[in-house]
Structure formats: structure tokens, C-alpha cells
Coordinates of C-alpha atoms in Angstrom, one line a residue:
M1 CA 29.0 -17.6 -21.3
I2 CA 25.6 -15.7 -21.4
F3 CA 23.9 -13.6 -19.2
N4 CA 21.0 -15.6 -19.2
S5 CA 22.5 -18.9 -17.8
I6 CA 23.3 -20.4 -14.6
E7 CA 26.9 -19.9 -14.8
F8 CA 26.6 -16.2 -15.4
G9 CA 24.5 -16.2 -12.3
I10 CA 27.6 -17.6 -10.4
F11 CA 29.9 -16.0 -12.1
F12 CA 28.9 -12.2 -11.7
P13 CA 28.2 -12.2 -7.9
L14 CA 31.5 -13.9 -7.4
V15 CA 33.1 -11.2 -9.5
F16 CA 31.3 -8.4 -8.1
I17 CA 32.3 -9.2 -4.6
I18 CA 36.0 -9.9 -5.1
Y19 CA 36.2 -6.8 -7.2
W20 CA 35.1 -4.3 -4.2
L21 CA 36.5 -6.5 -1.6
F22 CA 40.1 -6.5 -3.0
F23 CA 40.4 -4.4 -6.6
N24 CA 38.8 -1.3 -6.1
K25 CA 41.8 0.9 -4.7
K26 CA 44.4 0.7 -7.5
D27 CA 43.6 0.9 -11.1
R28 CA 46.4 -1.6 -12.3
P29 CA 45.3 -4.7 -10.0
R30 CA 42.0 -3.7 -10.9
N31 CA 42.6 -3.8 -14.5
I32 CA 44.4 -7.0 -14.2
Y33 CA 41.6 -8.4 -12.4
L34 CA 39.0 -7.3 -15.3
I35 CA 41.3 -8.7 -18.0
V36 CA 41.5 -12.0 -16.3
V37 CA 37.7 -12.5 -15.7
S38 CA 36.9 -11.2 -18.8
Y39 CA 39.0 -13.5 -20.7
V40 CA 37.4 -16.3 -18.7
F41 CA 33.8 -14.9 -19.4
Y42 CA 34.7 -15.4 -23.2
G43 CA 36.8 -18.3 -23.1
W44 CA 33.9 -20.1 -21.5
W45 CA 32.4 -20.3 -25.1
D46 CA 35.5 -21.3 -26.6
W47 CA 39.0 -20.5 -25.1
R48 CA 40.7 -20.8 -28.4
F49 CA 39.4 -17.5 -30.1
L50 CA 40.9 -15.3 -27.0
S51 CA 43.9 -15.6 -29.2
L52 CA 42.3 -13.2 -31.7
I53 CA 41.0 -10.6 -28.9
I54 CA 44.9 -10.5 -27.6
I55 CA 46.3 -10.2 -31.2
S56 CA 43.7 -7.6 -31.7
S57 CA 44.8 -5.7 -28.8
F58 CA 48.5 -5.9 -29.1
V59 CA 48.2 -4.8 -32.6
D60 CA 46.2 -1.5 -31.7
Y61 CA 47.8 -0.6 -28.6
I62 CA 51.2 -0.8 -30.5
V63 CA 50.0 0.8 -33.9
G64 CA 48.2 3.3 -32.0
Q65 CA 51.5 4.6 -30.1
K66 CA 53.5 4.3 -33.4
I67 CA 50.7 6.6 -35.2
F68 CA 50.6 9.2 -32.6
D69 CA 54.4 9.6 -32.4
E70 CA 55.1 9.3 -36.1
E71 CA 54.9 12.6 -38.1
N72 CA 55.1 11.6 -41.6
H73 CA 51.7 11.4 -42.9
Q74 CA 52.8 8.3 -45.4
K75 CA 54.0 6.2 -42.6
K76 CA 50.9 7.2 -40.3
R77 CA 48.7 5.6 -43.2
W78 CA 50.6 2.6 -43.5
L79 CA 50.7 2.0 -39.7
L80 CA 46.7 2.4 -40.1
V81 CA 46.5 -0.2 -43.0
V82 CA 48.5 -2.6 -40.7
S83 CA 45.5 -2.1 -38.0
L84 CA 42.9 -2.4 -40.6
C85 CA 44.3 -5.4 -42.1
V86 CA 44.6 -7.2 -39.0
N87 CA 41.5 -6.6 -37.4
L88 CA 39.4 -6.6 -40.7
G89 CA 41.5 -9.6 -41.7
F90 CA 40.2 -11.6 -39.1
L91 CA 36.8 -10.2 -39.3
G92 CA 36.9 -11.3 -43.2
F93 CA 38.1 -14.7 -42.9
F94 CA 36.0 -15.9 -39.7
K95 CA 32.5 -14.5 -40.9
Y96 CA 33.0 -13.8 -44.7
F97 CA 35.3 -16.3 -46.4
N98 CA 32.8 -19.0 -46.8
F99 CA 30.4 -16.3 -48.1
F100 CA 32.5 -14.9 -50.8
I101 CA 33.4 -18.3 -52.0
D102 CA 30.1 -19.7 -52.4
S103 CA 29.1 -16.1 -54.2
F104 CA 32.3 -16.6 -56.5
A105 CA 31.3 -20.2 -57.4
E106 CA 27.3 -18.9 -58.0
T107 CA 28.6 -16.3 -60.4
F108 CA 30.2 -18.5 -62.5
S109 CA 27.2 -20.7 -62.6
L110 CA 25.0 -18.1 -64.2
F111 CA 27.5 -18.6 -67.1
G112 CA 27.0 -22.3 -67.3
H113 CA 30.5 -23.5 -65.6
T114 CA 30.1 -24.5 -61.9
P115 CA 33.6 -24.6 -60.7
H116 CA 34.4 -26.8 -57.8
I117 CA 35.7 -25.1 -55.1
S118 CA 35.9 -26.0 -51.3
T119 CA 34.9 -24.2 -48.5
L120 CA 36.1 -24.3 -44.9
N121 CA 34.3 -25.5 -41.9
I122 CA 34.9 -22.1 -40.0
I123 CA 33.5 -21.4 -36.5
L124 CA 32.2 -17.8 -36.1
P125 CA 34.0 -16.2 -33.1
V126 CA 31.3 -14.8 -30.7
G127 CA 31.2 -10.9 -30.8
I128 CA 34.0 -10.8 -33.3
S129 CA 31.9 -7.7 -35.1
F130 CA 31.6 -6.0 -31.9
Y131 CA 35.3 -5.9 -30.5
T132 CA 37.0 -5.5 -33.9
F133 CA 34.8 -2.2 -34.3
Q134 CA 35.6 -1.2 -30.6
T135 CA 39.3 -1.5 -31.1
L136 CA 39.5 -0.3 -34.5
S137 CA 37.6 3.0 -33.2
Y138 CA 40.5 3.5 -31.1
T139 CA 43.3 3.6 -33.6
L140 CA 41.1 5.8 -36.0
D141 CA 40.5 8.1 -33.5
I142 CA 44.3 8.6 -32.9
Y143 CA 44.9 8.7 -36.7
Y144 CA 42.2 11.4 -37.2
K145 CA 43.7 13.3 -34.0
K146 CA 40.6 12.8 -32.3
S147 CA 42.4 11.2 -29.1
E148 CA 45.7 10.2 -27.7
P149 CA 47.0 7.0 -26.9
T150 CA 46.7 5.4 -23.7
K151 CA 50.5 4.2 -22.2
D152 CA 49.0 1.7 -19.8
V153 CA 48.7 -1.5 -21.6
F154 CA 46.3 -3.1 -19.0
A155 CA 43.8 -0.5 -19.0
F156 CA 44.0 -0.8 -22.9
F157 CA 43.4 -4.8 -22.9
A158 CA 40.6 -4.1 -20.2
F159 CA 39.0 -1.7 -22.2
V160 CA 39.0 -4.2 -25.6
S161 CA 37.9 -7.0 -23.3
F162 CA 35.4 -5.5 -20.8
F163 CA 33.0 -8.4 -20.0
P164 CA 29.7 -6.8 -19.9
Q165 CA 29.9 -5.4 -23.4
L166 CA 32.3 -7.5 -25.0
V167 CA 30.1 -10.0 -27.2
A168 CA 27.4 -7.9 -28.0
G169 CA 28.0 -4.0 -27.4
P170 CA 27.3 -1.3 -26.9
I171 CA 30.5 -0.4 -29.1
E172 CA 32.3 1.6 -26.9
R173 CA 34.7 4.6 -28.0
A174 CA 38.1 4.6 -26.2
K175 CA 37.7 8.5 -25.4
H176 CA 34.6 7.5 -23.4
L177 CA 35.4 4.2 -21.5
L178 CA 39.2 3.7 -21.6
P179 CA 39.7 6.9 -19.3
Q180 CA 37.5 5.2 -16.6
F181 CA 39.9 2.6 -16.2
K182 CA 41.9 5.1 -14.7
E183 CA 39.6 6.5 -12.4
E184 CA 39.1 5.8 -8.7
K185 CA 35.9 3.4 -8.0
K186 CA 33.9 3.8 -5.0
L187 CA 30.7 1.8 -4.4
N188 CA 27.5 3.6 -3.0
Y189 CA 24.0 2.6 -2.6
E190 CA 22.6 4.4 -5.5
I191 CA 25.2 2.8 -8.2
L192 CA 24.2 -0.7 -7.2
R193 CA 20.5 0.2 -7.1
S194 CA 20.1 1.7 -10.5
G195 CA 22.6 -1.0 -12.1
L196 CA 20.8 -3.9 -10.5
L197 CA 17.3 -2.5 -11.4
L198 CA 18.4 -1.9 -14.9
M199 CA 19.7 -5.4 -14.9
A200 CA 16.6 -6.9 -13.7
W201 CA 14.6 -4.8 -16.5
G202 CA 16.7 -6.6 -18.8
F203 CA 16.1 -10.1 -17.9
F204 CA 12.5 -9.2 -17.7
K205 CA 12.6 -8.0 -21.4
K206 CA 14.7 -11.1 -22.6
I207 CA 12.9 -13.9 -20.4
V208 CA 9.7 -13.0 -20.4
I209 CA 8.8 -11.1 -23.4
A210 CA 11.4 -12.0 -26.0
D211 CA 11.7 -15.7 -25.6
R212 CA 8.0 -16.0 -25.4
L213 CA 7.6 -14.1 -28.8
A214 CA 10.2 -16.6 -30.1
R215 CA 8.0 -19.5 -29.3
F216 CA 5.6 -18.3 -32.0
I217 CA 7.9 -17.0 -34.5
D218 CA 10.4 -20.2 -34.6
P219 CA 7.8 -22.7 -35.7
V220 CA 6.1 -20.2 -38.5
Y221 CA 9.5 -19.6 -40.1
S222 CA 10.5 -23.2 -39.9
N223 CA 7.0 -24.2 -41.6
L224 CA 7.1 -22.2 -44.2
D225 CA 5.2 -24.5 -46.6
N226 CA 2.3 -24.7 -44.4
A227 CA 2.4 -21.3 -42.8
T228 CA 0.1 -18.5 -44.4
G229 CA -2.1 -15.8 -43.7
L230 CA -2.5 -14.0 -40.1
P231 CA 0.1 -16.4 -38.4
V232 CA 2.2 -15.0 -41.1
V233 CA 1.5 -11.2 -40.5
L234 CA 1.7 -11.8 -36.7
A235 CA 5.2 -13.4 -36.8
V236 CA 6.5 -10.5 -39.0
I237 CA 5.0 -8.0 -36.2
F238 CA 6.4 -10.4 -33.2
F239 CA 10.0 -10.4 -34.8
A240 CA 10.3 -6.7 -34.9
F241 CA 9.4 -6.6 -31.4
Q242 CA 11.5 -9.8 -30.5
L243 CA 14.5 -8.3 -32.3
Y244 CA 14.4 -4.7 -30.1
I245 CA 13.8 -6.4 -27.0
D246 CA 16.1 -9.3 -27.1
F247 CA 19.1 -6.9 -28.3
S248 CA 18.0 -3.8 -26.0
A249 CA 17.6 -6.4 -23.1
Y250 CA 21.3 -7.3 -23.6
S251 CA 22.2 -3.7 -23.5
D252 CA 20.2 -3.1 -20.4
I253 CA 22.1 -6.0 -18.8
A254 CA 25.6 -5.1 -19.9
I255 CA 24.8 -1.2 -18.6
G256 CA 23.7 -2.5 -15.6
A257 CA 26.2 -4.9 -14.7
S258 CA 28.9 -2.1 -15.7
K259 CA 27.1 0.6 -13.3
T260 CA 27.6 -2.2 -10.3
L261 CA 31.4 -1.9 -11.2
G262 CA 31.5 1.7 -11.2
F263 CA 31.7 2.0 -15.0
D264 CA 29.4 4.1 -17.3
L265 CA 28.6 2.8 -21.0
C266 CA 26.7 4.7 -23.8
Q267 CA 22.9 4.2 -24.5
N268 CA 22.5 1.9 -27.2
F269 CA 18.7 2.4 -27.6
N270 CA 16.2 5.4 -27.3
H271 CA 12.6 3.9 -27.9
P272 CA 13.2 3.2 -31.8
Y273 CA 9.6 2.5 -32.2
L274 CA 8.4 5.9 -31.5
S275 CA 10.5 7.3 -34.1
P276 CA 8.7 9.8 -36.8
S277 CA 10.8 9.2 -39.5
F278 CA 13.7 6.6 -40.8
S279 CA 16.4 9.6 -40.2
N280 CA 15.3 9.6 -36.6
F281 CA 14.7 5.9 -36.3
W282 CA 18.7 5.5 -37.1
K283 CA 19.7 7.6 -34.3
R284 CA 17.7 5.7 -31.8
W285 CA 18.6 2.1 -33.1
H286 CA 21.7 0.4 -32.1
I287 CA 23.0 3.7 -31.5
S288 CA 26.6 2.7 -30.9
L289 CA 26.6 0.9 -34.1
S290 CA 24.9 3.7 -36.2
S291 CA 27.3 6.3 -34.8
W292 CA 30.4 4.0 -35.7
F293 CA 29.3 4.1 -39.3
Q294 CA 28.5 7.5 -39.4
D295 CA 31.9 8.7 -37.9
Y296 CA 34.2 6.3 -39.4
L297 CA 32.2 5.7 -42.9
Y298 CA 29.7 8.1 -44.0
I299 CA 31.3 11.2 -42.9
P300 CA 35.1 10.2 -44.2
L301 CA 33.0 9.5 -47.6
G302 CA 31.7 13.0 -47.9
G303 CA 28.5 12.7 -45.8
N304 CA 26.2 15.5 -47.2
R305 CA 28.6 17.8 -48.0
K306 CA 28.9 16.8 -51.7
G307 CA 25.7 17.6 -53.1
K308 CA 22.5 15.5 -53.0
W309 CA 23.1 12.4 -55.5
K310 CA 26.6 11.7 -53.5
T311 CA 24.8 12.1 -50.3
K312 CA 22.3 9.1 -51.5
Q313 CA 25.3 7.2 -52.7
N314 CA 27.0 7.6 -49.4
I315 CA 23.7 6.4 -47.6
M316 CA 23.8 3.6 -49.6
I317 CA 27.2 2.2 -49.0
V318 CA 26.7 2.8 -45.1
F319 CA 23.5 0.7 -45.2
L320 CA 24.9 -2.1 -47.6
L321 CA 28.1 -2.2 -45.3
S322 CA 25.9 -2.2 -42.5
G323 CA 23.8 -5.4 -43.8
L324 CA 26.9 -7.1 -44.3
W325 CA 28.1 -6.3 -41.0
H326 CA 25.1 -8.2 -39.4
G327 CA 25.7 -11.1 -41.4
A328 CA 27.4 -13.2 -44.1
S329 CA 24.3 -13.6 -46.5
W330 CA 23.0 -11.6 -49.2
N331 CA 19.6 -11.6 -47.3
F332 CA 21.4 -8.9 -44.9
V333 CA 22.6 -6.8 -47.9
I334 CA 19.1 -6.7 -49.3
W335 CA 17.8 -5.9 -45.7
G336 CA 20.7 -3.3 -45.8
A337 CA 19.5 -1.7 -49.1
L338 CA 16.0 -1.6 -48.2
N339 CA 16.4 0.6 -45.2
G340 CA 18.9 2.8 -47.1
C341 CA 16.1 3.3 -49.5
F342 CA 13.3 3.9 -47.0
L343 CA 15.6 6.7 -45.7
I344 CA 16.5 8.0 -49.0
F345 CA 13.2 8.1 -50.7
L346 CA 10.3 7.6 -47.9
D347 CA 11.3 9.9 -45.4
G348 CA 9.9 12.9 -47.9
I349 CA 6.8 11.5 -47.7
I350 CA 6.9 11.0 -43.7
S351 CA 7.7 14.7 -43.4
K352 CA 4.5 15.7 -45.5
I353 CA 2.7 13.4 -42.9
N354 CA 4.1 14.9 -39.8
K355 CA 3.1 18.2 -40.9
F356 CA -0.9 17.1 -40.6
D357 CA -0.4 14.8 -37.8
K358 CA 1.4 16.4 -35.0
R359 CA 1.7 13.6 -32.8
H360 CA 3.6 11.6 -35.3
I361 CA 1.5 8.4 -34.8
L362 CA 0.9 7.7 -38.5
A363 CA 4.5 8.3 -39.5
S364 CA 5.9 6.0 -36.5
I365 CA 3.4 3.3 -37.9
L366 CA 4.7 3.9 -41.4
V367 CA 8.3 3.6 -40.3
F368 CA 7.6 0.6 -38.0
S369 CA 5.7 -1.3 -40.8
S370 CA 8.8 -0.8 -43.6
W371 CA 11.0 -1.7 -40.9
A372 CA 8.9 -5.1 -39.9
L373 CA 8.6 -6.1 -43.6
S374 CA 12.4 -5.4 -43.9
L375 CA 13.0 -7.8 -41.2
I376 CA 11.7 -10.3 -43.0
F377 CA 14.8 -10.9 -45.2
F378 CA 16.9 -10.3 -41.5
R379 CA 15.2 -13.4 -40.2
S380 CA 14.8 -15.7 -43.0
D381 CA 17.5 -18.2 -43.7
T382 CA 17.3 -17.9 -47.7
F383 CA 16.1 -15.5 -50.1
H384 CA 13.4 -18.1 -51.3
D385 CA 12.3 -18.5 -47.4
A386 CA 11.8 -14.3 -47.6
M387 CA 9.9 -14.4 -50.8
T388 CA 7.8 -17.3 -49.4
M389 CA 7.3 -15.0 -46.3
F390 CA 5.9 -12.3 -48.6
T391 CA 3.8 -14.4 -50.4
N392 CA 2.0 -15.6 -47.7
L393 CA 1.1 -12.3 -45.9
N394 CA -2.4 -11.9 -45.9
F395 CA -5.2 -11.7 -43.3
S396 CA -6.7 -15.3 -43.7
N397 CA -6.6 -18.5 -41.7
P398 CA -7.3 -16.5 -38.1
E399 CA -8.1 -20.0 -36.9
T400 CA -4.6 -21.2 -37.0
L401 CA -3.2 -18.9 -34.9
Y402 CA -2.8 -21.0 -32.1
N403 CA -0.9 -23.7 -34.0
Y404 CA 2.3 -22.2 -33.6
G405 CA 3.6 -22.9 -30.2
L406 CA 1.4 -20.7 -28.3
G407 CA -2.0 -21.5 -27.1
K408 CA -5.0 -18.8 -27.0
L409 CA -3.9 -17.5 -23.6
E410 CA -0.3 -17.4 -23.8
L411 CA -0.6 -15.6 -27.3
N412 CA -2.9 -12.8 -25.8
F413 CA -0.6 -12.5 -22.7
S414 CA 2.2 -11.8 -25.4
I415 CA 0.1 -9.3 -27.1
G416 CA -0.9 -7.6 -23.7
L417 CA 2.9 -7.8 -22.6
L418 CA 3.9 -5.8 -25.7
C419 CA 1.2 -3.3 -25.2
F420 CA 2.5 -2.7 -21.8
L421 CA 6.0 -2.1 -23.2
I422 CA 4.8 0.2 -25.8
I423 CA 2.7 2.2 -23.1
F424 CA 5.9 2.3 -20.7
E425 CA 8.0 3.6 -23.4
I426 CA 5.6 6.2 -24.2
I427 CA 5.6 7.2 -20.6
Q428 CA 9.5 7.2 -20.5
E429 CA 9.7 9.4 -23.8
R430 CA 7.6 12.0 -22.3
K431 CA 9.0 11.9 -18.6
K432 CA 12.4 11.8 -19.6
N433 CA 13.7 11.1 -15.8
L434 CA 11.4 8.4 -14.7
Y435 CA 14.0 6.8 -12.8
G436 CA 14.8 9.9 -10.8
W437 CA 11.2 10.2 -10.1
F438 CA 10.7 6.5 -8.9
V439 CA 13.6 6.7 -6.6
T440 CA 12.0 9.7 -4.7
K441 CA 8.9 7.5 -4.0
P442 CA 8.3 5.3 -0.5
L443 CA 10.5 2.5 0.3
V444 CA 7.6 0.1 0.3
L445 CA 6.5 1.0 -3.3
R446 CA 10.0 0.8 -4.6
W447 CA 10.5 -2.6 -3.1
S448 CA 7.3 -4.0 -4.2
L449 CA 8.1 -3.2 -7.7
Y450 CA 11.7 -5.0 -7.1
L451 CA 9.9 -7.9 -5.9
I452 CA 7.4 -7.9 -8.8
I453 CA 10.1 -8.0 -11.5
A454 CA 12.2 -10.7 -9.5
L455 CA 9.1 -13.0 -9.4
S456 CA 7.8 -12.3 -13.0
I457 CA 11.2 -13.4 -14.2
I458 CA 10.7 -16.5 -12.0
M459 CA 6.9 -17.4 -12.5
L460 CA 6.3 -15.9 -16.0
G461 CA 9.7 -16.3 -17.7
S462 CA 9.7 -18.6 -21.0
Y463 CA 11.6 -22.0 -20.0
G464 CA 11.2 -25.5 -21.7
V465 CA 12.9 -28.0 -23.5
G466 CA 13.5 -27.3 -26.8
L467 CA 13.6 -23.7 -26.7
N468 CA 16.6 -22.5 -28.8
D469 CA 16.5 -18.6 -27.9
S470 CA 18.2 -18.8 -25.0
N471 CA 21.1 -17.0 -26.6
F472 CA 20.7 -13.4 -27.5
I473 CA 20.1 -12.9 -31.2
Y474 CA 22.8 -10.5 -31.9
F475 CA 25.4 -13.3 -30.6
Q476 CA 25.2 -14.5 -34.1
F477 CA 26.8 -11.2 -35.4

């Protein structure tokens, strides 16, 4: 089930009403209810893959208890290995089996041998990368003595499967989210208002902006033999915005939906395209994943504590694995490597730019431009397609701009929406508590905005037969 679907439009109000009418008092019935509705939410796509979530939950619940109770360090390590093998084993098989088989065969073909190795028709379970990392963080935190295990099996299962953030994050830590399943929940107007407003903003970004950009981007990337010049440049810029808007929209809806149920999820984006450096960008972009890799990979590898060259090596390892996390393709590995290089080599140049440009405008443009170019590998199906995109990047053929899904009026409207979004984020960046300021305004002004957002989604949303971007981009990861 996806957020921007009729099914979710029926599912969520029913879940919300039943939740607050019957399950807000005692934590155990409430958690059982959340487990059931979360499994319905996930199983709506394919109920067979619920077994993976259930097995991961059982394994990490038991292993977490055993690690905490065990005094022998060697046995603790073996218990951790069990958790890693089960979770990463599922992830490796369903996401990377065919990738490694194909890569193995291609390596031999370089030496004149072409082994006949069969691949499997494996379906990638939606959200497996997200919930695998979430449940793993629980075991790892217990192993590193950062938290203690819960004895409430229903709270733990609800934590792993919590439906708002199950398939595309944010990737929550047990020490932040798990205790909330034991807290008493009380519905109040402020919770409802802030949650629904954030959901509405997420739907606006997804349906009105991101899906409209997709109508231009998809025809360009599917017509690489003919697309050249300015349309390619615009497709590269548009995709950088589509990816951010689409993914941050999912996070907004997930955080907003959780708020209406009395749960607080972590922030996942913080205006990353206003970043004055790459190091700052990765503190603002997909924060829950970046911090996961920092805490459970970068720091255990030594972080920046073992000299300059070791630090660079650790950064590259993190970014290569981050690229592979996003997809079983060498394009994603290259994308990760490029961003690792940006962080290692370009931030020194950017720091010099920032000394002369106190508003960081030039630095932000450089960060965004480099990022957008790297996303060519992220978006392209093959390495050859990516090279074709780079080859076709120039400012010729402006007359063909309107041949790729959006007419003149629609294209100008899309650019206007992006300008509006940038200005709005600049205001948010400077006025930190914009929401707090807004809720003090007169009732008429507030409800006028609510109505404008709702009508914009209905009347300006990008709908139609043949659109293939109703799914959120990060569902594929």
C-alpha cells in the first residue's frame, strides 16, 4: 500500500478512528493493534514477504536479550553474528544475489570465458533495506551497550513494523522510538493539526511537484538516442529536485501520520540544497541513513581518529556501501564513489569559497551542481545510458524543450513551483520556528492555507493514464 493511493485514503482514517476510540489507553492492546494494521499495510503489496519481517523481529528480539544477559564477550560476538547473518542474509539474497552472479560472469568474460550461470527471478521486497537497518540498530546498540533490550515482545514487533515509516523510513533507532510504544497516548488538537498539516504538505510536494517533474524526466531518460542539449540539462536539474521532493514528501507524510497517532519520528531532511559544503549536505540529506552509517560503520572503522589517509579510506568505504545500499547496480556504486570523492577533495576548495562569500551562495550552487551530475548514475539504467547523458549535456536545441511531456505552460509552471519551494526553504532556514509563528495567526488565515493546499492537490496534482511515478522513488530500495 502506498500513501498516495485510494486504498491508503480509506485505510488511514479507519486506523486513526479505531485507534483513538478503542486502543489509546493500554499499551499492549494498542501495540497488538499497530502490529496487525502494519502487517495489513505491508501485506497489501505481497503478504508472502511478511515472513521476512516476522523472522527478523523474532531473531533480533531473542538475540538482543541473549547479548544483554551474556557475560562472555566471545559468545556476545557470535550472537551478534547470528543477527547480522539473518538480516544481511535476507537483504543480500533478495537484493544482491543476481547482481553478484552477473558481476561474477562478466569478470570471467573479460578473460575470454563466458560461464553459463543462471540467475533467479527474485522479487525485491519493498522496504527491506529500511526495516533491516532499523532492526539491526537495535541489536548493535545492545552489543555496544548503548541501550538495553525490551522485555515487551509486542512493543518490539510494533517498533520494527510501524507502518508510517516501514517501507521508506525514516530509519528509527530503538532508543528513540521503542519507548514511545510504552507511553500513554492522548489525542489533542495540536497533535492532530501539526500532523495533518505536515501530511498535506507532503502530499502537495509529491503529487503537485515531484510527479509533474517526472513527466519531463522520464521521456528524456527513455529517449536517450534523440534527447540532447538543453532538455538533457533540464532533466538532470529536474531529477535532483524530483528525488529530494519525492523522498522528503514521503518522510513528511510518515512523520505527520505518526504525529496523529501520538508518535514522534526523527527528522530526515533539513533543507539539504542550501548546504554550503558536502560535509554539511550529508548532515542534512537522508539524515537517518547518514547517521546510521556514521554510527555503525564509519566510527567502528576508526572514523577520523587514525590519521588523514585512514579517514579518507573510511569515508570511501562508507560511500561505496551507501551506493550499494541504494541498489544492486554498479551505477549506484559509482554514484557513491563520486560523492565520497566530492567530500574528500572538493570540500577544501569550497571552504576557500566560503571565506569570500559569507552567504555561501556560490558554495551551495557548486554542491548542488556536483550532486545533480552524480545523480545521472543514480537515475540511469546502465553505465552506457549514463555516459550518453553526459555526452548529450549542452545548451543546444532549446526549441525541443516542449517535446518531452510538458508543454510550455506546464514547464514554466514546474519551474515556478521549484522557485517557490526554494524561497520557502530559505524562509524556513532563517525563521526556524515557522510553524510556531503560523499557528499564532488568525483562524481565517490558517484555514485559508489549509484550503489552498487541499485544493492545489486536487486541482493541480499530476494525474493521468501512463504516469508510472505514483510510487515513491525510494520504494525500490
